[in-house]
Amino acid sequence: MDLVDDTETPAEDLAPGDSDAGESDESLLKQAKTRFKLAGEAEEENRRLAKEDLEFRSGKQWPDDVVVDRQRDGRPCLVINRLPQFVQRVANDQRQNRPGIKVHPVNDGADEETAKLIQGLIRHIEYQSSADNAYDTAAESAATNGWGYFRILTDYASPKSFDQEILVKRIRDPFSVYFDPFAQEPDGSDANWAFVVDEMSRDEFKARYPKADLTKSDWKDLTKSDPDWFVNDGARIAEYFYREYEEREIALLSDGQVVMADAVPAGAEVQSTRKARVPVVKWCKLNGVEILEKNEWPGSYIPIIPVYGSELIVGGKRILEGLIRNAKDSQRMYNYWASAQTEMIALAPKAPFVGAEGQFEGHEAKWESANRRNLAFLEYKPVSLNGQPAPPPQRSMVEPPVQAISQARMMAADDLKATTGIYDAALGNQSAETSGIAIQSRTQQSETSNFHFMDNLARSMKHAGRIIVELIPFIYDTKRTVQIVGEDGIRTKHVINEGAVGRSQNPDGKIYDLTVGLYDVTIDVGPSYATKRQEAAASMAELARSIPQIGQAAPDLMVRAYDWPGAADIADRLKKTLPPQLQDDGKGGQPQVPPQVQAQMQQMSQMIEGLTQALHAAHDTIDQKRVELESKERIEYAKIKSNETIELTKLDAKDSIALLAAEIQATKHRLDLLNQAAPIGAPDPNSQPPQADAQGVPQGQPPQPPTGGAQSPGQTPGALQ
C-alpha cells in the first residue's frame, strides 16, 4: 500500500510532522485518528507475522487442523520447543555486553569535567528508572518478533517535590506502539509522530476520567462506528506525540552557544542571528472522541525509541523479522519427527490385525482397542462369514524405521542452528571443537552472525542518550544536589548550577553548570564493568607475580578490583600505608588539602629548608676537618712505613753477614780436613808434577788464604778470624 498522510490540514502542513500551531482540539483529534489508521495499515502485515512469531515461540507450533486430526486418532502432537534457547542466546549476550552511553563536549561552552558529570548523571537516571529492564525487553522483543520499544519520561522526584527527574521506562507490549511509517532512520530519530495506546474498560475509564464526554456516550454505537478506538467493550486511550515546526529567530553567542533570540542571557554578546525552522514536540492524551490532556515536550525528538531486528524492503514494503521467522519450518519438522519417533516406539506394535470377514463379529470393541490397551485375551470366530474355516487373525508386521526417523530428527536440529546462525559451541553443547581457542572462535562466529541485533540496540541507546542530554538543561536547570554514579558503581553527590558556592561544596572543588554548553553522545559496546573488573583483577594478579614491584606500588588498586565483601575497606587501609607521592586521588592529582593545613605545610617546608642548609654547612665543616685529619694520618703513616723499611733493611744486612760467615766457616772446616789427610806441600810420589795456572797456583789445589794484612776484594773484616 502507498503511505499517504491524508490528514485534513492546510496544504503547507501536509508534510509528515507538520501541523497547524493554532489548531483546535477537533482538528487535532481528526489528525491523530487519521495518522493512527495510517500507521495501523502500514504495519498490518508486520503485526500479523510478528504475532504468529510470538505464538510460535510460546509453544503454539502445530496447525489447528493437524492438531484436531491427530487428537481424534489418538496420535501425539509433541512440542520440543528449542527456539527460546536461540532467542535467549542473543538476548543474554546483550545483557553481558551492555552498551554504555558516553558523553563528550562539542563547543567552547562545554568541558570534559561537566561531560563526565552528565555521564554519571545518566547512569543515575538509568539506575533509578531500572533502564536495564527497558533495554532488555526491547532487545528480546526485537530478537523474537522483529521490533521492540522503550521510552523517555519526565516526572517529579517525589509527591512532595518540585524537582523533576528523567526516567527510562520499558514498553512491555510492542504492539501498543504505532510509529510514524515515514521514519527512515534505524533509531527512529527522524520520526514526526507516534502513539502509545492502552485499552481501558468503561468502568476503569469512568473512574479515571469522570468528567470526560466519553463517560456519557453509548459505547455500543461507538464500537460499530469507530472500531479502531472501541474494541472488546473497551476504549483505546492513546498518548500522541507529534512534532511541529515553527519559524523562530536564533542567536549565535560569542562563546559558541546557540539560543533563541528572545532568550539571550543578560550581558551575552550576540555575534549573529538568523531565521530557523525549529522542531517543537507536543503531547496529548486522547480517546476516539475527545482530547483529554495536552502539554508540550521540552525536547525536539519523539521520546519513543524503537529497537529493530532484521529490516528488509521487498517491493516497496518494509518487513521486520527476528530469529523466529526463518526457524519456524525447522522447528515444525523437528516436532513432526519427534512425534513420529515417539509414536512408533511407545505404541508399537501398532500394525493392524488381518483376519477373515466375520471373525471379529461380536468382539469389535476389543479388537479396536488392541493397539492401545493391554488385553489379557482376544476372542475371534474360527470361521469366516460364509462358514469356511479360517486361521486366527494375524498382525501385518512392519519394522518401524526408527533409525531413519532419528536421522531426520538430527537433520532438523541442524537446520534450526543453520537458520538462526547459532551452533553447538555457542549453545554450550559438545561439538567437534576440543581446544579452547577453537570453541571460542566458533562462539565468535555465532555472535557475529547475530551481531546486528546488538548493533541496532546500540544505535537506539545512542539516540536515547541524545534525548536525555537534550532534556538535562531543561529538567536540571536550577540549583540542586544530584547523585552521580561512576563506572565502578561508586555514588557521589554534586551541587550543580550554583557557581562558587557549588565549588566549595563539591568534592572535587569544581563548578558545574548544566544549562550551558553543547554535548554529544557515543556508545561503548563491550563487557560490563563487573566483567571488566574480574578480568582486571586476574590480570593484575598475574602481572604482580611477574613484576613484584607492582604489588608494592599499587596494592590498594589490586585489592579494590576484587568483588568479595570488604575489598574496598581493605583497599582504603592499604592506601594509607603508601608513600605520600602514591596517595593520589586516582585521577592524576593530589588529594585536596584544606587551606590552613596548606599554610602549616608551607611553614614546615621553610623550616625544613633552613635546617637543610645548616646541615649542609655542618657537613662542609666536617668534611674539611676530615681532610686535615686524614692528611696528618697519611704523613704519620708514611714515617712509620719509612722507619719500618730501614729496620727491615738492617735486619736483612745482618742476616746476610751471618750467612756469609757461616759459609766461610764451613769452607775453612773442609780445608782443615784436607790438610789433616795430606799436609800442604808434601808431594805425591804417584802423581805428576802439578802445573801452575796463570796466577802461579798449582792446578788441583785449593787456593791459599792471603797472608799478612792484605784483604781480597769483597772480604769482610774479621770474617777469617
JSON list of N, CA and C in Angstrom, two decimals, residues 491-554:
[
{"chain": "A", "resi": 491, "resn": "ARG", "atom": "N", "xyz": [28.89, 6.00, 44.28]},
{"chain": "A", "resi": 491, "resn": "ARG", "atom": "CA", "xyz": [28.00, 7.16, 44.19]},
{"chain": "A", "resi": 491, "resn": "ARG", "atom": "C", "xyz": [28.59, 8.35, 44.92]},
{"chain": "A", "resi": 492, "resn": "THR", "atom": "N", "xyz": [28.47, 9.51, 44.31]},
{"chain": "A", "resi": 492, "resn": "THR", "atom": "CA", "xyz": [28.89, 10.77, 44.94]},
{"chain": "A", "resi": 492, "resn": "THR", "atom": "C", "xyz": [27.80, 11.81, 44.70]},
{"chain": "A", "resi": 493, "resn": "LYS", "atom": "N", "xyz": [27.80, 12.84, 45.55]},
{"chain": "A", "resi": 493, "resn": "LYS", "atom": "CA", "xyz": [26.83, 13.92, 45.42]},
{"chain": "A", "resi": 493, "resn": "LYS", "atom": "C", "xyz": [27.54, 15.18, 44.94]},
{"chain": "A", "resi": 494, "resn": "HIS", "atom": "N", "xyz": [26.91, 15.87, 44.00]},
{"chain": "A", "resi": 494, "resn": "HIS", "atom": "CA", "xyz": [27.47, 17.11, 43.47]},
{"chain": "A", "resi": 494, "resn": "HIS", "atom": "C", "xyz": [26.37, 18.17, 43.44]},
{"chain": "A", "resi": 495, "resn": "VAL", "atom": "N", "xyz": [26.78, 19.40, 43.66]},
{"chain": "A", "resi": 495, "resn": "VAL", "atom": "CA", "xyz": [25.88, 20.56, 43.57]},
{"chain": "A", "resi": 495, "resn": "VAL", "atom": "C", "xyz": [26.05, 21.16, 42.18]},
{"chain": "A", "resi": 496, "resn": "ILE", "atom": "N", "xyz": [24.96, 21.37, 41.49]},
{"chain": "A", "resi": 496, "resn": "ILE", "atom": "CA", "xyz": [25.01, 21.91, 40.13]},
{"chain": "A", "resi": 496, "resn": "ILE", "atom": "C", "xyz": [24.32, 23.27, 40.08]},
{"chain": "A", "resi": 497, "resn": "ASN", "atom": "N", "xyz": [24.73, 24.07, 39.10]},
{"chain": "A", "resi": 497, "resn": "ASN", "atom": "CA", "xyz": [24.11, 25.37, 38.80]},
{"chain": "A", "resi": 497, "resn": "ASN", "atom": "C", "xyz": [24.17, 26.31, 40.01]},
{"chain": "A", "resi": 498, "resn": "GLU", "atom": "N", "xyz": [25.30, 26.33, 40.73]},
{"chain": "A", "resi": 498, "resn": "GLU", "atom": "CA", "xyz": [25.40, 27.16, 41.93]},
{"chain": "A", "resi": 498, "resn": "GLU", "atom": "C", "xyz": [26.69, 27.97, 41.97]},
{"chain": "A", "resi": 499, "resn": "GLY", "atom": "N", "xyz": [27.50, 27.97, 40.93]},
{"chain": "A", "resi": 499, "resn": "GLY", "atom": "CA", "xyz": [28.67, 28.82, 40.86]},
{"chain": "A", "resi": 499, "resn": "GLY", "atom": "C", "xyz": [29.69, 28.53, 41.95]},
{"chain": "A", "resi": 500, "resn": "ALA", "atom": "N", "xyz": [30.22, 29.62, 42.55]},
{"chain": "A", "resi": 500, "resn": "ALA", "atom": "CA", "xyz": [31.29, 29.49, 43.55]},
{"chain": "A", "resi": 500, "resn": "ALA", "atom": "C", "xyz": [30.82, 28.73, 44.78]},
{"chain": "A", "resi": 501, "resn": "VAL", "atom": "N", "xyz": [29.54, 28.85, 45.13]},
{"chain": "A", "resi": 501, "resn": "VAL", "atom": "CA", "xyz": [29.03, 28.12, 46.29]},
{"chain": "A", "resi": 501, "resn": "VAL", "atom": "C", "xyz": [29.09, 26.62, 46.03]},
{"chain": "A", "resi": 502, "resn": "GLY", "atom": "N", "xyz": [28.75, 26.23, 44.82]},
{"chain": "A", "resi": 502, "resn": "GLY", "atom": "CA", "xyz": [28.84, 24.82, 44.47]},
{"chain": "A", "resi": 502, "resn": "GLY", "atom": "C", "xyz": [30.26, 24.32, 44.47]},
{"chain": "A", "resi": 503, "resn": "ARG", "atom": "N", "xyz": [31.22, 25.18, 44.10]},
{"chain": "A", "resi": 503, "resn": "ARG", "atom": "CA", "xyz": [32.62, 24.77, 44.10]},
{"chain": "A", "resi": 503, "resn": "ARG", "atom": "C", "xyz": [33.05, 24.33, 45.49]},
{"chain": "A", "resi": 504, "resn": "SER", "atom": "N", "xyz": [32.66, 25.10, 46.51]},
{"chain": "A", "resi": 504, "resn": "SER", "atom": "CA", "xyz": [33.08, 24.78, 47.87]},
{"chain": "A", "resi": 504, "resn": "SER", "atom": "C", "xyz": [32.39, 23.52, 48.40]},
{"chain": "A", "resi": 505, "resn": "GLN", "atom": "N", "xyz": [31.24, 23.17, 47.84]},
{"chain": "A", "resi": 505, "resn": "GLN", "atom": "CA", "xyz": [30.51, 22.01, 48.34]},
{"chain": "A", "resi": 505, "resn": "GLN", "atom": "C", "xyz": [30.82, 20.73, 47.58]},
{"chain": "A", "resi": 506, "resn": "ASN", "atom": "N", "xyz": [31.34, 20.86, 46.37]},
{"chain": "A", "resi": 506, "resn": "ASN", "atom": "CA", "xyz": [31.63, 19.67, 45.57]},
{"chain": "A", "resi": 506, "resn": "ASN", "atom": "C", "xyz": [32.92, 19.01, 46.03]},
{"chain": "A", "resi": 507, "resn": "PRO", "atom": "N", "xyz": [32.98, 17.69, 46.01]},
{"chain": "A", "resi": 507, "resn": "PRO", "atom": "CA", "xyz": [34.18, 17.01, 46.50]},
{"chain": "A", "resi": 507, "resn": "PRO", "atom": "C", "xyz": [35.41, 17.29, 45.65]},
{"chain": "A", "resi": 508, "resn": "ASP", "atom": "N", "xyz": [35.23, 17.62, 44.37]},
{"chain": "A", "resi": 508, "resn": "ASP", "atom": "CA", "xyz": [36.38, 17.91, 43.52]},
{"chain": "A", "resi": 508, "resn": "ASP", "atom": "C", "xyz": [36.64, 19.40, 43.38]},
{"chain": "A", "resi": 509, "resn": "GLY", "atom": "N", "xyz": [35.83, 20.25, 44.07]},
{"chain": "A", "resi": 509, "resn": "GLY", "atom": "CA", "xyz": [36.06, 21.69, 44.05]},
{"chain": "A", "resi": 509, "resn": "GLY", "atom": "C", "xyz": [35.84, 22.35, 42.70]},
{"chain": "A", "resi": 510, "resn": "LYS", "atom": "N", "xyz": [34.90, 21.85, 41.90]},
{"chain": "A", "resi": 510, "resn": "LYS", "atom": "CA", "xyz": [34.66, 22.39, 40.57]},
{"chain": "A", "resi": 510, "resn": "LYS", "atom": "C", "xyz": [33.24, 22.91, 40.45]},
{"chain": "A", "resi": 511, "resn": "ILE", "atom": "N", "xyz": [33.04, 23.79, 39.48]},
{"chain": "A", "resi": 511, "resn": "ILE", "atom": "CA", "xyz": [31.72, 24.37, 39.20]},
{"chain": "A", "resi": 511, "resn": "ILE", "atom": "C", "xyz": [31.09, 23.61, 38.04]},
{"chain": "A", "resi": 512, "resn": "TYR", "atom": "N", "xyz": [29.81, 23.24, 38.23]},
{"chain": "A", "resi": 512, "resn": "TYR", "atom": "CA", "xyz": [29.08, 22.52, 37.18]},
{"chain": "A", "resi": 512, "resn": "TYR", "atom": "C", "xyz": [27.80, 23.27, 36.86]},
{"chain": "A", "resi": 513, "resn": "ASP", "atom": "N", "xyz": [27.72, 23.79, 35.65]},
{"chain": "A", "resi": 513, "resn": "ASP", "atom": "CA", "xyz": [26.52, 24.47, 35.17]},
{"chain": "A", "resi": 513, "resn": "ASP", "atom": "C", "xyz": [25.99, 23.65, 33.99]},
{"chain": "A", "resi": 514, "resn": "LEU", "atom": "N", "xyz": [24.89, 22.95, 34.20]},
{"chain": "A", "resi": 514, "resn": "LEU", "atom": "CA", "xyz": [24.36, 22.06, 33.18]},
{"chain": "A", "resi": 514, "resn": "LEU", "atom": "C", "xyz": [23.48, 22.78, 32.17]},
{"chain": "A", "resi": 515, "resn": "THR", "atom": "N", "xyz": [23.28, 24.09, 32.35]},
{"chain": "A", "resi": 515, "resn": "THR", "atom": "CA", "xyz": [22.43, 24.84, 31.43]},
{"chain": "A", "resi": 515, "resn": "THR", "atom": "C", "xyz": [23.20, 25.44, 30.27]},
{"chain": "A", "resi": 516, "resn": "VAL", "atom": "N", "xyz": [24.52, 25.32, 30.26]},
{"chain": "A", "resi": 516, "resn": "VAL", "atom": "CA", "xyz": [25.34, 25.88, 29.18]},
{"chain": "A", "resi": 516, "resn": "VAL", "atom": "C", "xyz": [26.15, 24.76, 28.55]},
{"chain": "A", "resi": 517, "resn": "GLY", "atom": "N", "xyz": [26.57, 25.00, 27.32]},
{"chain": "A", "resi": 517, "resn": "GLY", "atom": "CA", "xyz": [27.41, 24.03, 26.64]},
{"chain": "A", "resi": 517, "resn": "GLY", "atom": "C", "xyz": [26.60, 23.06, 25.81]},
{"chain": "A", "resi": 518, "resn": "LEU", "atom": "N", "xyz": [27.25, 22.52, 24.80]},
{"chain": "A", "resi": 518, "resn": "LEU", "atom": "CA", "xyz": [26.64, 21.56, 23.89]},
{"chain": "A", "resi": 518, "resn": "LEU", "atom": "C", "xyz": [27.41, 20.25, 23.98]},
{"chain": "A", "resi": 519, "resn": "TYR", "atom": "N", "xyz": [26.68, 19.16, 24.14]},
{"chain": "A", "resi": 519, "resn": "TYR", "atom": "CA", "xyz": [27.30, 17.84, 24.33]},
{"chain": "A", "resi": 519, "resn": "TYR", "atom": "C", "xyz": [26.69, 16.85, 23.36]},
{"chain": "A", "resi": 520, "resn": "ASP", "atom": "N", "xyz": [27.49, 15.84, 23.02]},
{"chain": "A", "resi": 520, "resn": "ASP", "atom": "CA", "xyz": [27.03, 14.77, 22.15]},
{"chain": "A", "resi": 520, "resn": "ASP", "atom": "C", "xyz": [27.34, 13.44, 22.83]},
{"chain": "A", "resi": 521, "resn": "VAL", "atom": "N", "xyz": [26.80, 12.37, 22.28]},
{"chain": "A", "resi": 521, "resn": "VAL", "atom": "CA", "xyz": [26.96, 11.05, 22.91]},
{"chain": "A", "resi": 521, "resn": "VAL", "atom": "C", "xyz": [27.49, 10.05, 21.89]},
{"chain": "A", "resi": 522, "resn": "THR", "atom": "N", "xyz": [28.21, 9.07, 22.41]},
{"chain": "A", "resi": 522, "resn": "THR", "atom": "CA", "xyz": [28.61, 7.89, 21.66]},
{"chain": "A", "resi": 522, "resn": "THR", "atom": "C", "xyz": [28.26, 6.67, 22.51]},
{"chain": "A", "resi": 523, "resn": "ILE", "atom": "N", "xyz": [28.43, 5.50, 21.94]},
{"chain": "A", "resi": 523, "resn": "ILE", "atom": "CA", "xyz": [28.09, 4.26, 22.64]},
{"chain": "A", "resi": 523, "resn": "ILE", "atom": "C", "xyz": [29.32, 3.38, 22.73]},
{"chain": "A", "resi": 524, "resn": "ASP", "atom": "N", "xyz": [29.54, 2.86, 23.92]},
{"chain": "A", "resi": 524, "resn": "ASP", "atom": "CA", "xyz": [30.63, 1.92, 24.17]},
{"chain": "A", "resi": 524, "resn": "ASP", "atom": "C", "xyz": [30.02, 0.54, 24.37]},
{"chain": "A", "resi": 525, "resn": "VAL", "atom": "N", "xyz": [30.29, -0.37, 23.43]},
{"chain": "A", "resi": 525, "resn": "VAL", "atom": "CA", "xyz": [29.74, -1.73, 23.50]},
{"chain": "A", "resi": 525, "resn": "VAL", "atom": "C", "xyz": [30.84, -2.66, 23.95]},
{"chain": "A", "resi": 526, "resn": "GLY", "atom": "N", "xyz": [30.59, -3.42, 24.98]},
{"chain": "A", "resi": 526, "resn": "GLY", "atom": "CA", "xyz": [31.58, -4.37, 25.48]},
{"chain": "A", "resi": 526, "resn": "GLY", "atom": "C", "xyz": [31.13, -4.99, 26.77]},
{"chain": "A", "resi": 527, "resn": "PRO", "atom": "N", "xyz": [32.01, -5.74, 27.43]},
{"chain": "A", "resi": 527, "resn": "PRO", "atom": "CA", "xyz": [31.64, -6.38, 28.69]},
{"chain": "A", "resi": 527, "resn": "PRO", "atom": "C", "xyz": [31.24, -5.35, 29.73]},
{"chain": "A", "resi": 528, "resn": "SER", "atom": "N", "xyz": [30.42, -5.76, 30.66]},
{"chain": "A", "resi": 528, "resn": "SER", "atom": "CA", "xyz": [30.00, -4.88, 31.74]},
{"chain": "A", "resi": 528, "resn": "SER", "atom": "C", "xyz": [31.18, -4.56, 32.65]},
{"chain": "A", "resi": 529, "resn": "TYR", "atom": "N", "xyz": [31.00, -3.55, 33.50]},
{"chain": "A", "resi": 529, "resn": "TYR", "atom": "CA", "xyz": [32.10, -3.15, 34.38]},
{"chain": "A", "resi": 529, "resn": "TYR", "atom": "C", "xyz": [32.48, -4.28, 35.33]},
{"chain": "A", "resi": 530, "resn": "ALA", "atom": "N", "xyz": [31.48, -5.06, 35.79]},
{"chain": "A", "resi": 530, "resn": "ALA", "atom": "CA", "xyz": [31.79, -6.17, 36.69]},
{"chain": "A", "resi": 530, "resn": "ALA", "atom": "C", "xyz": [32.68, -7.20, 35.99]},
{"chain": "A", "resi": 531, "resn": "THR", "atom": "N", "xyz": [32.36, -7.49, 34.73]},
{"chain": "A", "resi": 531, "resn": "THR", "atom": "CA", "xyz": [33.19, -8.44, 33.98]},
{"chain": "A", "resi": 531, "resn": "THR", "atom": "C", "xyz": [34.58, -7.88, 33.76]},
{"chain": "A", "resi": 532, "resn": "LYS", "atom": "N", "xyz": [34.66, -6.61, 33.41]},
{"chain": "A", "resi": 532, "resn": "LYS", "atom": "CA", "xyz": [35.96, -5.98, 33.22]},
{"chain": "A", "resi": 532, "resn": "LYS", "atom": "C", "xyz": [36.77, -6.00, 34.51]},
{"chain": "A", "resi": 533, "resn": "ARG", "atom": "N", "xyz": [36.11, -5.79, 35.65]},
{"chain": "A", "resi": 533, "resn": "ARG", "atom": "CA", "xyz": [36.82, -5.77, 36.91]},
{"chain": "A", "resi": 533, "resn": "ARG", "atom": "C", "xyz": [37.36, -7.16, 37.26]},
{"chain": "A", "resi": 534, "resn": "GLN", "atom": "N", "xyz": [36.59, -8.20, 36.98]},
{"chain": "A", "resi": 534, "resn": "GLN", "atom": "CA", "xyz": [37.08, -9.55, 37.22]},
{"chain": "A", "resi": 534, "resn": "GLN", "atom": "C", "xyz": [38.28, -9.85, 36.34]},
{"chain": "A", "resi": 535, "resn": "GLU", "atom": "N", "xyz": [38.21, -9.46, 35.08]},
{"chain": "A", "resi": 535, "resn": "GLU", "atom": "CA", "xyz": [39.34, -9.68, 34.20]},
{"chain": "A", "resi": 535, "resn": "GLU", "atom": "C", "xyz": [40.55, -8.85, 34.65]},
{"chain": "A", "resi": 536, "resn": "ALA", "atom": "N", "xyz": [40.30, -7.63, 35.11]},
{"chain": "A", "resi": 536, "resn": "ALA", "atom": "CA", "xyz": [41.40, -6.78, 35.57]},
{"chain": "A", "resi": 536, "resn": "ALA", "atom": "C", "xyz": [42.06, -7.36, 36.81]},
{"chain": "A", "resi": 537, "resn": "ALA", "atom": "N", "xyz": [41.25, -7.89, 37.74]},
{"chain": "A", "resi": 537, "resn": "ALA", "atom": "CA", "xyz": [41.82, -8.48, 38.96]},
{"chain": "A", "resi": 537, "resn": "ALA", "atom": "C", "xyz": [42.71, -9.66, 38.62]},
{"chain": "A", "resi": 538, "resn": "ALA", "atom": "N", "xyz": [42.25, -10.52, 37.70]},
{"chain": "A", "resi": 538, "resn": "ALA", "atom": "CA", "xyz": [43.06, -11.67, 37.31]},
{"chain": "A", "resi": 538, "resn": "ALA", "atom": "C", "xyz": [44.33, -11.23, 36.60]},
{"chain": "A", "resi": 539, "resn": "SER", "atom": "N", "xyz": [44.23, -10.22, 35.74]},
{"chain": "A", "resi": 539, "resn": "SER", "atom": "CA", "xyz": [45.41, -9.74, 35.02]},
{"chain": "A", "resi": 539, "resn": "SER", "atom": "C", "xyz": [46.41, -9.09, 35.96]},
{"chain": "A", "resi": 540, "resn": "MET", "atom": "N", "xyz": [45.92, -8.30, 36.93]},
{"chain": "A", "resi": 540, "resn": "MET", "atom": "CA", "xyz": [46.83, -7.65, 37.87]},
{"chain": "A", "resi": 540, "resn": "MET", "atom": "C", "xyz": [47.54, -8.67, 38.76]},
{"chain": "A", "resi": 541, "resn": "ALA", "atom": "N", "xyz": [46.80, -9.71, 39.17]},
{"chain": "A", "resi": 541, "resn": "ALA", "atom": "CA", "xyz": [47.44, -10.74, 39.99]},
{"chain": "A", "resi": 541, "resn": "ALA", "atom": "C", "xyz": [48.53, -11.47, 39.20]},
{"chain": "A", "resi": 542, "resn": "GLU", "atom": "N", "xyz": [48.25, -11.75, 37.93]},
{"chain": "A", "resi": 542, "resn": "GLU", "atom": "CA", "xyz": [49.25, -12.41, 37.10]},
{"chain": "A", "resi": 542, "resn": "GLU", "atom": "C", "xyz": [50.44, -11.50, 36.86]},
{"chain": "A", "resi": 543, "resn": "LEU", "atom": "N", "xyz": [50.19, -10.21, 36.65]},
{"chain": "A", "resi": 543, "resn": "LEU", "atom": "CA", "xyz": [51.27, -9.27, 36.41]},
{"chain": "A", "resi": 543, "resn": "LEU", "atom": "C", "xyz": [52.12, -9.07, 37.65]},
{"chain": "A", "resi": 544, "resn": "ALA", "atom": "N", "xyz": [51.48, -9.07, 38.83]},
{"chain": "A", "resi": 544, "resn": "ALA", "atom": "CA", "xyz": [52.23, -8.89, 40.08]},
{"chain": "A", "resi": 544, "resn": "ALA", "atom": "C", "xyz": [53.17, -10.06, 40.34]},
{"chain": "A", "resi": 545, "resn": "ARG", "atom": "N", "xyz": [52.79, -11.25, 39.87]},
{"chain": "A", "resi": 545, "resn": "ARG", "atom": "CA", "xyz": [53.70, -12.39, 40.03]},
{"chain": "A", "resi": 545, "resn": "ARG", "atom": "C", "xyz": [54.94, -12.23, 39.15]},
{"chain": "A", "resi": 546, "resn": "SER", "atom": "N", "xyz": [54.77, -11.59, 38.00]},
{"chain": "A", "resi": 546, "resn": "SER", "atom": "CA", "xyz": [55.91, -11.38, 37.10]},
{"chain": "A", "resi": 546, "resn": "SER", "atom": "C", "xyz": [56.73, -10.16, 37.50]},
{"chain": "A", "resi": 547, "resn": "ILE", "atom": "N", "xyz": [56.05, -9.13, 37.96]},
{"chain": "A", "resi": 547, "resn": "ILE", "atom": "CA", "xyz": [56.72, -7.88, 38.36]},
{"chain": "A", "resi": 547, "resn": "ILE", "atom": "C", "xyz": [56.31, -7.56, 39.80]},
{"chain": "A", "resi": 548, "resn": "PRO", "atom": "N", "xyz": [57.03, -8.03, 40.80]},
{"chain": "A", "resi": 548, "resn": "PRO", "atom": "CA", "xyz": [56.62, -7.82, 42.20]},
{"chain": "A", "resi": 548, "resn": "PRO", "atom": "C", "xyz": [56.50, -6.36, 42.59]},
{"chain": "A", "resi": 549, "resn": "GLN", "atom": "N", "xyz": [57.22, -5.45, 41.87]},
{"chain": "A", "resi": 549, "resn": "GLN", "atom": "CA", "xyz": [57.16, -4.03, 42.24]},
{"chain": "A", "resi": 549, "resn": "GLN", "atom": "C", "xyz": [55.75, -3.46, 42.10]},
{"chain": "A", "resi": 550, "resn": "ILE", "atom": "N", "xyz": [54.95, -4.05, 41.21]},
{"chain": "A", "resi": 550, "resn": "ILE", "atom": "CA", "xyz": [53.59, -3.56, 41.03]},
{"chain": "A", "resi": 550, "resn": "ILE", "atom": "C", "xyz": [52.77, -3.78, 42.30]},
{"chain": "A", "resi": 551, "resn": "GLY", "atom": "N", "xyz": [52.95, -4.95, 42.92]},
{"chain": "A", "resi": 551, "resn": "GLY", "atom": "CA", "xyz": [52.24, -5.22, 44.17]},
{"chain": "A", "resi": 551, "resn": "GLY", "atom": "C", "xyz": [52.64, -4.28, 45.28]},
{"chain": "A", "resi": 552, "resn": "GLN", "atom": "N", "xyz": [53.88, -3.78, 45.24]},
{"chain": "A", "resi": 552, "resn": "GLN", "atom": "CA", "xyz": [54.33, -2.83, 46.26]},
{"chain": "A", "resi": 552, "resn": "GLN", "atom": "C", "xyz": [53.84, -1.41, 45.98]},
{"chain": "A", "resi": 553, "resn": "ALA", "atom": "N", "xyz": [53.71, -1.06, 44.70]},
{"chain": "A", "resi": 553, "resn": "ALA", "atom": "CA", "xyz": [53.34, 0.31, 44.34]},
{"chain": "A", "resi": 553, "resn": "ALA", "atom": "C", "xyz": [51.83, 0.52, 44.31]},
{"chain": "A", "resi": 554, "resn": "ALA", "atom": "N", "xyz": [51.04, -0.52, 44.05]},
{"chain": "A", "resi": 554, "resn": "ALA", "atom": "CA", "xyz": [49.59, -0.35, 43.91]},
{"chain": "A", "resi": 554, "resn": "ALA", "atom": "C", "xyz": [48.83, -1.48, 44.58]}
]
